[in-house]
């Protein structure tokens, strides 16, 4: 699924499962709520655009982002990315354990459930970082780590 543009779109109540790619996001400001994005081979969400949207923010809230190759891939995007109150676990199916990888931009990833009550980290929780290790670091990159604390100790109910 691709979501593109410069308008305030709301994407809610979808099941994006079993694909190569989940949701490709180019632009903003979009709101993704109450979606199940699971079992996609490459990523659940990818954020990438070459638009000039300095005041736009894409918001992900109350989504299950589970069992994807990578949960979220945040590349070069002019829109901010805010990821709050989501279930992010079982991602990094290639063994990387990656809920969020960052490349050219970062994210606000507070108040999510990471698969363990201890927050992001080693299995059974998911981690954030830069490929290929996704080990809590972003070496040689000015993107910076997403802010992940505080985090939820319990999964959210997604309806």
CSV table of N, CA and C in Angstrom, one decimal:
chain,number,residue,atom,x,y,z
A,1,UNK,N,0.9,-1.2,0.0
A,1,UNK,CA,0.0,0.0,0.0
A,1,UNK,C,0.9,1.2,0.0
A,2,UNK,N,0.6,2.2,-0.8
A,2,UNK,CA,1.3,3.5,-0.8
A,2,UNK,C,0.4,4.6,-0.4
A,3,UNK,N,0.9,5.5,0.4
A,3,UNK,CA,0.2,6.7,0.8
A,3,UNK,C,1.1,7.9,0.5
A,4,UNK,N,0.6,8.8,-0.4
A,4,UNK,CA,1.4,9.9,-0.8
A,4,UNK,C,0.6,11.2,-0.8
A,5,UNK,N,1.3,12.3,-0.7
A,5,UNK,CA,0.7,13.6,-0.9
A,5,UNK,C,1.0,14.5,0.3
A,6,UNK,N,0.3,15.6,0.2
A,6,UNK,CA,0.6,16.7,1.2
A,6,UNK,C,-0.7,17.0,2.0
A,7,UNK,N,-1.7,16.1,2.0
A,7,UNK,CA,-2.9,16.4,2.7
A,7,UNK,C,-3.0,15.6,4.0
A,8,UNK,N,-3.9,16.0,4.9
A,8,UNK,CA,-4.1,15.3,6.2
A,8,UNK,C,-5.0,14.1,6.0
A,9,UNK,N,-4.5,13.0,5.6
A,9,UNK,CA,-5.2,11.7,5.4
A,9,UNK,C,-5.2,10.9,6.7
A,10,UNK,N,-6.3,10.2,6.9
A,10,UNK,CA,-6.4,9.3,8.0
A,10,UNK,C,-6.6,7.9,7.4
A,11,UNK,N,-5.7,7.0,7.9
A,11,UNK,CA,-5.7,5.6,7.4
A,11,UNK,C,-6.0,4.7,8.6
A,12,UNK,N,-7.2,4.1,8.7
A,12,UNK,CA,-7.6,3.4,9.9
A,12,UNK,C,-8.3,2.1,9.5
A,13,UNK,N,-8.1,1.1,10.4
A,13,UNK,CA,-8.8,-0.2,10.3
A,13,UNK,C,-8.4,-1.1,9.2
A,14,UNK,N,-7.2,-1.1,8.8
A,14,UNK,CA,-6.7,-1.9,7.7
A,14,UNK,C,-5.9,-3.1,8.2
A,15,UNK,N,-5.9,-4.2,7.5
A,15,UNK,CA,-5.0,-5.3,7.7
A,15,UNK,C,-4.0,-5.4,6.5
A,16,UNK,N,-2.8,-5.1,6.8
A,16,UNK,CA,-1.8,-5.2,5.7
A,16,UNK,C,-0.8,-6.3,6.1
A,17,UNK,N,-1.1,-7.5,5.6
A,17,UNK,CA,-0.3,-8.7,6.0
A,17,UNK,C,0.2,-9.5,4.8
A,18,UNK,N,1.3,-10.2,5.0
A,18,UNK,CA,1.8,-11.2,4.1
A,18,UNK,C,2.3,-10.6,2.8
A,19,UNK,N,2.7,-9.4,2.7
A,19,UNK,CA,3.2,-8.8,1.5
A,19,UNK,C,4.7,-8.7,1.5
A,20,UNK,N,5.3,-8.3,0.4
A,20,UNK,CA,6.7,-8.0,0.4
A,20,UNK,C,6.9,-6.7,1.2
A,21,UNK,N,6.1,-5.6,0.9
A,21,UNK,CA,6.2,-4.4,1.5
A,21,UNK,C,4.9,-4.1,2.2
A,22,UNK,N,4.9,-3.4,3.4
A,22,UNK,CA,3.7,-3.1,4.1
A,22,UNK,C,3.1,-1.8,3.5
A,23,UNK,N,3.4,-0.6,4.2
A,23,UNK,CA,2.9,0.7,3.8
A,23,UNK,C,4.1,1.6,3.5
A,24,UNK,N,4.1,2.1,2.3
A,24,UNK,CA,5.1,3.1,1.9
A,24,UNK,C,4.5,4.5,2.0
A,25,UNK,N,5.2,5.3,2.8
A,25,UNK,CA,4.6,6.6,3.1
A,25,UNK,C,5.5,7.7,2.5
A,26,UNK,N,5.0,8.5,1.6
A,26,UNK,CA,5.7,9.6,1.0
A,26,UNK,C,4.8,10.9,1.2
A,27,UNK,N,5.3,11.7,2.1
A,27,UNK,CA,4.5,13.0,2.4
A,27,UNK,C,4.0,13.0,3.8
A,28,UNK,N,2.9,13.8,3.9
A,28,UNK,CA,2.3,13.9,5.2
A,28,UNK,C,1.4,15.2,5.2
A,29,UNK,N,0.7,15.5,6.2
A,29,UNK,CA,0.6,14.8,7.5
A,29,UNK,C,-0.5,13.8,7.5
A,30,UNK,N,-0.1,12.5,7.8
A,30,UNK,CA,-1.0,11.4,7.8
A,30,UNK,C,-1.2,10.9,9.2
A,31,UNK,N,-2.3,10.3,9.5
A,31,UNK,CA,-2.6,9.6,10.7
A,31,UNK,C,-2.9,8.1,10.4
A,32,UNK,N,-2.1,7.2,11.0
A,32,UNK,CA,-2.4,5.8,10.9
A,32,UNK,C,-2.8,5.3,12.2
A,33,UNK,N,-4.1,4.8,12.3
A,33,UNK,CA,-4.6,4.3,13.6
A,33,UNK,C,-5.4,3.0,13.4
A,34,UNK,N,-5.3,2.2,14.4
A,34,UNK,CA,-6.0,0.9,14.5
A,34,UNK,C,-5.8,0.0,13.3
A,35,UNK,N,-4.5,-0.1,12.8
A,35,UNK,CA,-4.2,-0.9,11.7
A,35,UNK,C,-3.4,-2.1,12.2
A,36,UNK,N,-3.5,-3.2,11.5
A,36,UNK,CA,-2.6,-4.4,11.7
A,36,UNK,C,-1.7,-4.5,10.5
A,37,UNK,N,-0.4,-4.3,10.8
A,37,UNK,CA,0.6,-4.4,9.8
A,37,UNK,C,1.6,-5.5,10.2
A,38,UNK,N,1.4,-6.7,9.6
A,38,UNK,CA,2.1,-7.8,10.2
A,38,UNK,C,2.5,-8.8,9.1
A,39,UNK,N,3.6,-9.5,9.3
A,39,UNK,CA,4.1,-10.5,8.5
A,39,UNK,C,4.5,-10.1,7.1
A,40,UNK,N,4.9,-8.8,6.9
A,40,UNK,CA,5.4,-8.4,5.6
A,40,UNK,C,6.9,-8.6,5.5
A,41,UNK,N,7.4,-9.1,4.4
A,41,UNK,CA,8.8,-9.6,4.3
A,41,UNK,C,9.8,-8.5,4.5
A,42,UNK,N,9.6,-7.3,3.9
A,42,UNK,CA,10.7,-6.3,3.9
A,42,UNK,C,10.5,-5.3,5.1
A,43,UNK,N,9.4,-4.6,5.2
A,43,UNK,CA,9.1,-3.7,6.3
A,43,UNK,C,7.6,-3.6,6.4
A,44,UNK,N,7.2,-3.1,7.6
A,44,UNK,CA,5.8,-2.8,7.9
A,44,UNK,C,5.5,-1.4,7.4
A,45,UNK,N,6.3,-0.4,7.7
A,45,UNK,CA,6.1,1.0,7.2
A,45,UNK,C,7.5,1.4,6.7
A,46,UNK,N,7.5,2.2,5.6
A,46,UNK,CA,8.7,2.9,5.2
A,46,UNK,C,8.3,4.4,5.0
A,47,UNK,N,9.1,5.3,5.5
A,47,UNK,CA,8.9,6.7,5.3
A,47,UNK,C,10.1,7.2,4.5
A,48,UNK,N,9.7,7.8,3.3
A,48,UNK,CA,10.7,8.4,2.4
A,48,UNK,C,10.0,9.3,1.5
A,49,UNK,N,10.5,10.5,1.4
A,49,UNK,CA,10.0,11.5,0.4
A,49,UNK,C,11.1,12.5,0.1
A,50,UNK,N,10.9,13.2,-1.0
A,50,UNK,CA,11.8,14.3,-1.3
A,50,UNK,C,11.0,15.6,-1.5
A,51,UNK,N,10.0,15.7,-0.7
A,51,UNK,CA,9.1,16.9,-0.6
A,51,UNK,C,9.6,17.8,0.4
A,52,UNK,N,9.1,19.1,0.3
A,52,UNK,CA,9.5,20.1,1.3
A,52,UNK,C,8.3,20.2,2.3
A,53,UNK,N,8.3,19.5,3.4
A,53,UNK,CA,7.2,19.5,4.3
A,53,UNK,C,7.7,19.7,5.7
A,54,UNK,N,8.3,20.9,6.0
A,54,UNK,CA,9.0,21.1,7.3
A,54,UNK,C,8.0,21.1,8.5
A,55,UNK,N,6.7,21.3,8.3
A,55,UNK,CA,5.8,21.4,9.4
A,55,UNK,C,4.8,20.2,9.5
A,56,UNK,N,5.0,19.2,8.6
A,56,UNK,CA,4.2,18.1,8.6
A,56,UNK,C,4.7,17.0,9.6
A,57,UNK,N,3.8,16.3,10.2
A,57,UNK,CA,4.1,15.1,11.0
A,57,UNK,C,3.2,14.0,10.7
A,58,UNK,N,3.8,12.8,10.5
A,58,UNK,CA,3.0,11.6,10.4
A,58,UNK,C,2.9,10.9,11.7
A,59,UNK,N,1.7,10.6,12.1
A,59,UNK,CA,1.4,10.0,13.4
A,59,UNK,C,0.9,8.6,13.3
A,60,UNK,N,1.6,7.7,14.0
A,60,UNK,CA,1.1,6.3,14.1
A,60,UNK,C,0.7,6.0,15.5
A,61,UNK,N,-0.5,5.6,15.7
A,61,UNK,CA,-1.0,5.3,17.1
A,61,UNK,C,-2.0,4.2,17.1
A,62,UNK,N,-1.9,3.3,18.1
A,62,UNK,CA,-2.7,2.2,18.3
A,62,UNK,C,-2.8,1.3,17.1
A,63,UNK,N,-1.5,0.9,16.6
A,63,UNK,CA,-1.4,-0.1,15.5
A,63,UNK,C,-0.6,-1.3,16.0
A,64,UNK,N,-0.9,-2.5,15.5
A,64,UNK,CA,0.0,-3.6,15.7
A,64,UNK,C,0.9,-3.7,14.5
A,65,UNK,N,2.2,-3.5,14.8
A,65,UNK,CA,3.3,-3.6,13.8
A,65,UNK,C,4.2,-4.8,14.3
A,66,UNK,N,3.8,-6.0,13.8
A,66,UNK,CA,4.3,-7.2,14.3
A,66,UNK,C,4.8,-8.2,13.3
A,67,UNK,N,6.0,-8.8,13.5
A,67,UNK,CA,6.5,-9.9,12.6
A,67,UNK,C,6.8,-9.5,11.2
A,68,UNK,N,7.3,-8.3,11.0
A,68,UNK,CA,7.7,-7.8,9.7
A,68,UNK,C,9.2,-8.0,9.6
A,69,UNK,N,9.7,-7.9,8.3
A,69,UNK,CA,11.2,-7.9,8.2
A,69,UNK,C,11.8,-6.8,9.0
A,70,UNK,N,11.3,-5.6,9.0
A,70,UNK,CA,11.6,-4.5,9.8
A,70,UNK,C,10.3,-3.8,10.1
A,71,UNK,N,10.1,-3.4,11.4
A,71,UNK,CA,8.8,-2.7,11.7
A,71,UNK,C,8.6,-1.4,10.9
A,72,UNK,N,9.5,-0.5,11.2
A,72,UNK,CA,9.5,0.8,10.5
A,72,UNK,C,10.9,1.2,10.0
A,73,UNK,N,10.9,1.6,8.8
A,73,UNK,CA,12.1,2.1,8.1
A,73,UNK,C,12.0,3.6,7.9
A,74,UNK,N,12.8,4.4,8.6
A,74,UNK,CA,12.7,5.8,8.5
A,74,UNK,C,13.9,6.4,7.7
A,75,UNK,N,13.7,6.7,6.5
A,75,UNK,CA,14.7,7.2,5.6
A,75,UNK,C,14.6,8.7,5.5
A,76,UNK,N,15.0,9.3,4.4
A,76,UNK,CA,15.0,10.7,4.2
A,76,UNK,C,13.5,11.1,4.0
A,77,UNK,N,13.0,11.9,5.0
A,77,UNK,CA,11.7,12.4,4.9
A,77,UNK,C,11.6,13.7,5.5
A,78,UNK,N,10.9,14.7,4.9
A,78,UNK,CA,10.8,16.0,5.4
A,78,UNK,C,9.7,16.1,6.4
A,79,UNK,N,8.8,15.1,6.5
A,79,UNK,CA,7.8,15.1,7.5
A,79,UNK,C,8.3,14.4,8.7
A,80,UNK,N,7.9,14.9,9.9
A,80,UNK,CA,8.3,14.2,11.1
A,80,UNK,C,7.6,12.9,11.3
A,81,UNK,N,8.1,12.0,12.1
A,81,UNK,CA,7.4,10.7,12.4
A,81,UNK,C,7.2,10.6,13.9
A,82,UNK,N,6.0,10.4,14.3
A,82,UNK,CA,5.7,10.2,15.7
A,82,UNK,C,4.9,8.9,15.9
A,83,UNK,N,5.6,8.0,16.6
A,83,UNK,CA,5.1,6.6,16.8
A,83,UNK,C,4.8,6.4,18.2
A,84,UNK,N,3.5,6.5,18.6
A,84,UNK,CA,3.1,6.4,20.0
A,84,UNK,C,1.9,5.4,20.2
A,85,UNK,N,2.0,4.7,21.3
A,85,UNK,CA,0.9,3.7,21.7
A,85,UNK,C,0.7,2.6,20.7
A,86,UNK,N,1.8,2.1,20.2
A,86,UNK,CA,1.7,1.0,19.2
A,86,UNK,C,2.3,-0.3,19.8
A,87,UNK,N,2.0,-1.4,19.3
A,87,UNK,CA,2.7,-2.7,19.7
A,87,UNK,C,3.7,-3.0,18.6
A,88,UNK,N,5.0,-2.9,19.0
A,88,UNK,CA,6.1,-3.2,18.1
A,88,UNK,C,6.9,-4.3,18.6
A,89,UNK,N,6.7,-5.5,18.0
A,89,UNK,CA,7.4,-6.7,18.5
A,89,UNK,C,7.5,-7.8,17.4
A,90,UNK,N,8.4,-8.7,17.5
A,90,UNK,CA,8.5,-9.8,16.6
A,90,UNK,C,9.0,-9.4,15.2
A,91,UNK,N,9.5,-8.1,15.1
A,91,UNK,CA,10.0,-7.6,13.9
A,91,UNK,C,11.5,-8.0,13.8
A,92,UNK,N,12.1,-7.7,12.6
A,92,UNK,CA,13.5,-8.2,12.4
A,92,UNK,C,13.5,-9.7,12.2
A,93,UNK,N,12.7,-10.2,11.3
A,93,UNK,CA,12.6,-11.6,11.1
A,93,UNK,C,13.8,-12.2,10.5
A,94,UNK,N,14.7,-11.3,10.0
A,94,UNK,CA,16.0,-11.8,9.5
A,94,UNK,C,17.0,-12.0,10.6
A,95,UNK,N,16.6,-11.8,11.9
A,95,UNK,CA,17.5,-12.0,13.0
A,95,UNK,C,18.0,-10.7,13.6
A,96,UNK,N,17.6,-9.6,12.9
A,96,UNK,CA,18.1,-8.2,13.3
A,96,UNK,C,17.4,-7.7,14.5
A,97,UNK,N,16.2,-8.2,14.8
A,97,UNK,CA,15.4,-7.8,15.9
A,97,UNK,C,15.0,-6.3,15.8
A,98,UNK,N,14.8,-5.8,14.6
A,98,UNK,CA,14.6,-4.4,14.3
A,98,UNK,C,13.1,-4.0,14.3
A,99,UNK,N,12.7,-3.2,15.3
A,99,UNK,CA,11.4,-2.6,15.2
A,99,UNK,C,11.5,-1.3,14.4
A,100,UNK,N,12.5,-0.5,14.6
A,100,UNK,CA,12.7,0.7,13.9
A,100,UNK,C,14.2,0.9,13.4
A,101,UNK,N,14.4,1.1,12.1
A,101,UNK,CA,15.7,1.4,11.6
A,101,UNK,C,15.6,2.9,11.2
A,102,UNK,N,16.7,3.6,11.4
A,102,UNK,CA,16.8,5.0,11.0
A,102,UNK,C,18.0,5.1,10.1
A,103,UNK,N,17.8,6.0,9.1
A,103,UNK,CA,18.8,6.3,8.1
A,103,UNK,C,19.1,7.8,8.0
A,104,UNK,N,18.2,8.5,7.5
A,104,UNK,CA,18.3,9.9,7.3
A,104,UNK,C,17.5,10.8,8.2
A,105,UNK,N,16.7,10.3,9.0
A,105,UNK,CA,15.8,11.0,9.9
A,105,UNK,C,15.6,10.2,11.1
A,106,UNK,N,15.0,10.8,12.2
A,106,UNK,CA,14.7,10.0,13.4
A,106,UNK,C,13.2,10.1,13.6
A,107,UNK,N,12.8,9.7,14.9
A,107,UNK,CA,11.4,9.7,15.2
A,107,UNK,C,11.2,9.9,16.7
A,108,UNK,N,10.0,10.2,17.0
A,108,UNK,CA,9.5,10.2,18.4
A,108,UNK,C,8.8,8.9,18.6
A,109,UNK,N,9.4,8.0,19.3
A,109,UNK,CA,8.9,6.6,19.5
A,109,UNK,C,8.6,6.3,21.0
A,110,UNK,N,8.0,7.3,21.7
A,110,UNK,CA,7.7,7.1,23.1
A,110,UNK,C,6.4,6.4,23.3
A,111,UNK,N,6.2,5.7,24.4
A,111,UNK,CA,5.0,5.1,24.9
A,111,UNK,C,4.5,4.0,24.0
A,112,UNK,N,5.4,3.2,23.5
A,112,UNK,CA,5.1,2.0,22.7
A,112,UNK,C,5.4,0.8,23.5
A,113,UNK,N,4.8,-0.4,23.2
A,113,UNK,CA,5.1,-1.6,23.7
A,113,UNK,C,6.1,-2.3,22.8
A,114,UNK,N,7.2,-2.8,23.3
A,114,UNK,CA,8.3,-3.3,22.5
A,114,UNK,C,8.5,-4.8,22.5
A,115,UNK,N,7.5,-5.5,23.2
A,115,UNK,CA,7.6,-6.9,23.2
A,115,UNK,C,8.0,-7.5,24.6
A,116,UNK,N,8.4,-6.6,25.5
A,116,UNK,CA,8.8,-7.0,26.8
A,116,UNK,C,8.6,-5.8,27.8
A,117,UNK,N,8.3,-6.0,29.0
A,117,UNK,CA,8.1,-4.9,30.0
A,117,UNK,C,9.3,-4.1,30.2
A,118,UNK,N,10.5,-4.5,29.8
A,118,UNK,CA,11.7,-3.8,30.0
A,118,UNK,C,12.0,-2.8,28.9
A,119,UNK,N,11.1,-2.7,27.9
A,119,UNK,CA,11.3,-1.7,26.8
A,119,UNK,C,12.1,-2.3,25.7
A,120,UNK,N,12.6,-1.4,24.7
A,120,UNK,CA,13.4,-1.9,23.6
A,120,UNK,C,14.7,-2.5,24.0
A,121,UNK,N,15.1,-3.5,23.3
A,121,UNK,CA,16.3,-4.2,23.6
A,121,UNK,C,16.4,-5.6,23.0
A,122,UNK,N,17.1,-6.5,23.6
A,122,UNK,CA,17.3,-7.8,23.1
A,122,UNK,C,16.0,-8.6,23.2
A,123,UNK,N,15.9,-9.7,22.5
A,123,UNK,CA,14.8,-10.6,22.5
A,123,UNK,C,14.4,-10.9,23.9
A,124,UNK,N,13.1,-10.9,24.2
A,124,UNK,CA,12.0,-11.0,23.3
A,124,UNK,C,11.5,-9.6,22.9
A,125,UNK,N,12.2,-8.5,23.3
A,125,UNK,CA,11.8,-7.2,22.9
A,125,UNK,C,12.4,-6.9,21.5
A,126,UNK,N,11.9,-5.9,20.9
A,126,UNK,CA,12.5,-5.4,19.6
A,126,UNK,C,13.4,-4.2,19.9
A,127,UNK,N,14.3,-3.9,19.0
A,127,UNK,CA,15.3,-2.9,19.2
A,127,UNK,C,15.1,-1.7,18.1
A,128,UNK,N,15.9,-0.7,18.3
A,128,UNK,CA,16.0,0.4,17.3
A,128,UNK,C,17.4,0.6,17.0
A,129,UNK,N,17.7,1.2,15.8
A,129,UNK,CA,19.1,1.5,15.4
A,129,UNK,C,19.2,1.6,13.9
A,130,UNK,N,20.4,1.3,13.5
A,130,UNK,CA,20.7,1.4,12.0
A,130,UNK,C,21.0,0.1,11.5
A,131,UNK,N,20.6,-0.2,10.3
A,131,UNK,CA,21.0,-1.5,9.7
A,131,UNK,C,22.5,-1.6,9.5
A,132,UNK,N,23.0,-2.8,9.5
A,132,UNK,CA,22.4,-4.1,9.6
A,132,UNK,C,22.2,-4.6,11.0
A,133,UNK,N,22.7,-3.9,12.0
A,133,UNK,CA,22.8,-4.5,13.4
A,133,UNK,C,21.6,-4.1,14.2
A,134,UNK,N,21.0,-3.0,14.1
A,134,UNK,CA,19.9,-2.6,14.9
A,134,UNK,C,20.1,-2.8,16.3
A,135,UNK,N,21.2,-2.4,16.9
A,135,UNK,CA,21.7,-2.7,18.2
A,135,UNK,C,21.6,-1.5,19.1
A,136,UNK,N,20.8,-0.5,18.8
A,136,UNK,CA,20.7,0.7,19.7
A,136,UNK,C,21.7,1.8,19.3
A,137,UNK,N,22.3,1.7,18.2
A,137,UNK,CA,23.3,2.7,17.7
A,137,UNK,C,22.9,3.1,16.3
A,138,UNK,N,23.5,4.3,16.0
A,138,UNK,CA,23.4,4.9,14.7
A,138,UNK,C,24.8,5.4,14.4
A,139,UNK,N,25.8,4.5,14.1
A,139,UNK,CA,27.2,4.9,13.9
A,139,UNK,C,27.3,5.7,12.6
A,140,UNK,N,28.1,6.8,12.6
A,140,UNK,CA,28.4,7.5,11.4
A,140,UNK,C,27.2,8.2,10.7
A,141,UNK,N,26.2,8.5,11.5
A,141,UNK,CA,25.0,9.0,10.9
A,141,UNK,C,24.4,10.1,11.8
A,142,UNK,N,24.0,11.2,11.3
A,142,UNK,CA,23.5,12.3,12.1
A,142,UNK,C,22.0,12.2,12.3
A,143,UNK,N,21.4,11.1,11.9
A,143,UNK,CA,19.9,10.9,12.1
A,143,UNK,C,19.6,10.9,13.6
A,144,UNK,N,20.4,10.3,14.4
A,144,UNK,CA,20.1,10.1,15.8
A,144,UNK,C,19.1,9.0,16.1
A,145,UNK,N,19.2,8.6,17.3
A,145,UNK,CA,18.3,7.5,17.8
A,145,UNK,C,16.9,8.0,18.1
A,146,UNK,N,15.8,7.3,17.8
A,146,UNK,CA,14.5,7.7,18.2
A,146,UNK,C,14.4,7.7,19.7
A,147,UNK,N,13.6,8.7,20.2
A,147,UNK,CA,13.4,8.7,21.6
A,147,UNK,C,12.4,7.6,21.9
A,148,UNK,N,12.7,6.7,22.9
A,148,UNK,CA,11.9,5.6,23.1
A,148,UNK,C,11.3,5.5,24.6
A,149,UNK,N,11.8,6.4,25.4
A,149,UNK,CA,11.3,6.4,26.8
A,149,UNK,C,10.5,7.6,27.1
A,150,UNK,N,9.5,7.5,27.9
A,150,UNK,CA,9.0,6.3,28.5
A,150,UNK,C,8.4,5.3,27.6
A,151,UNK,N,8.3,4.0,28.0
A,151,UNK,CA,7.7,3.0,27.1
A,151,UNK,C,6.6,2.3,27.9
A,152,UNK,N,5.7,1.6,27.2
A,152,UNK,CA,4.7,0.8,27.9
A,152,UNK,C,5.2,-0.5,28.3
A,153,UNK,N,4.8,-1.0,29.5
A,153,UNK,CA,5.2,-2.3,30.0
A,153,UNK,C,4.2,-3.4,29.5
A,154,UNK,N,3.1,-2.9,29.0
A,154,UNK,CA,2.0,-3.9,28.6
A,154,UNK,C,1.6,-3.6,27.2
A,155,UNK,N,1.1,-4.6,26.4
A,155,UNK,CA,0.6,-4.4,25.1
A,155,UNK,C,-0.6,-3.5,25.1
A,156,UNK,N,-0.8,-2.8,24.0
A,156,UNK,CA,-2.1,-2.0,23.8
A,156,UNK,C,-3.1,-2.9,23.2
A,157,UNK,N,-4.4,-2.6,23.5
A,157,UNK,CA,-5.5,-3.3,22.8
A,157,UNK,C,-5.8,-2.5,21.6
A,158,UNK,N,-5.7,-3.1,20.4
A,158,UNK,CA,-5.9,-2.4,19.1
A,158,UNK,C,-7.3,-2.9,18.6
A,159,UNK,N,-8.2,-2.0,18.4
A,159,UNK,CA,-9.5,-2.4,17.9
A,159,UNK,C,-9.7,-1.8,16.5
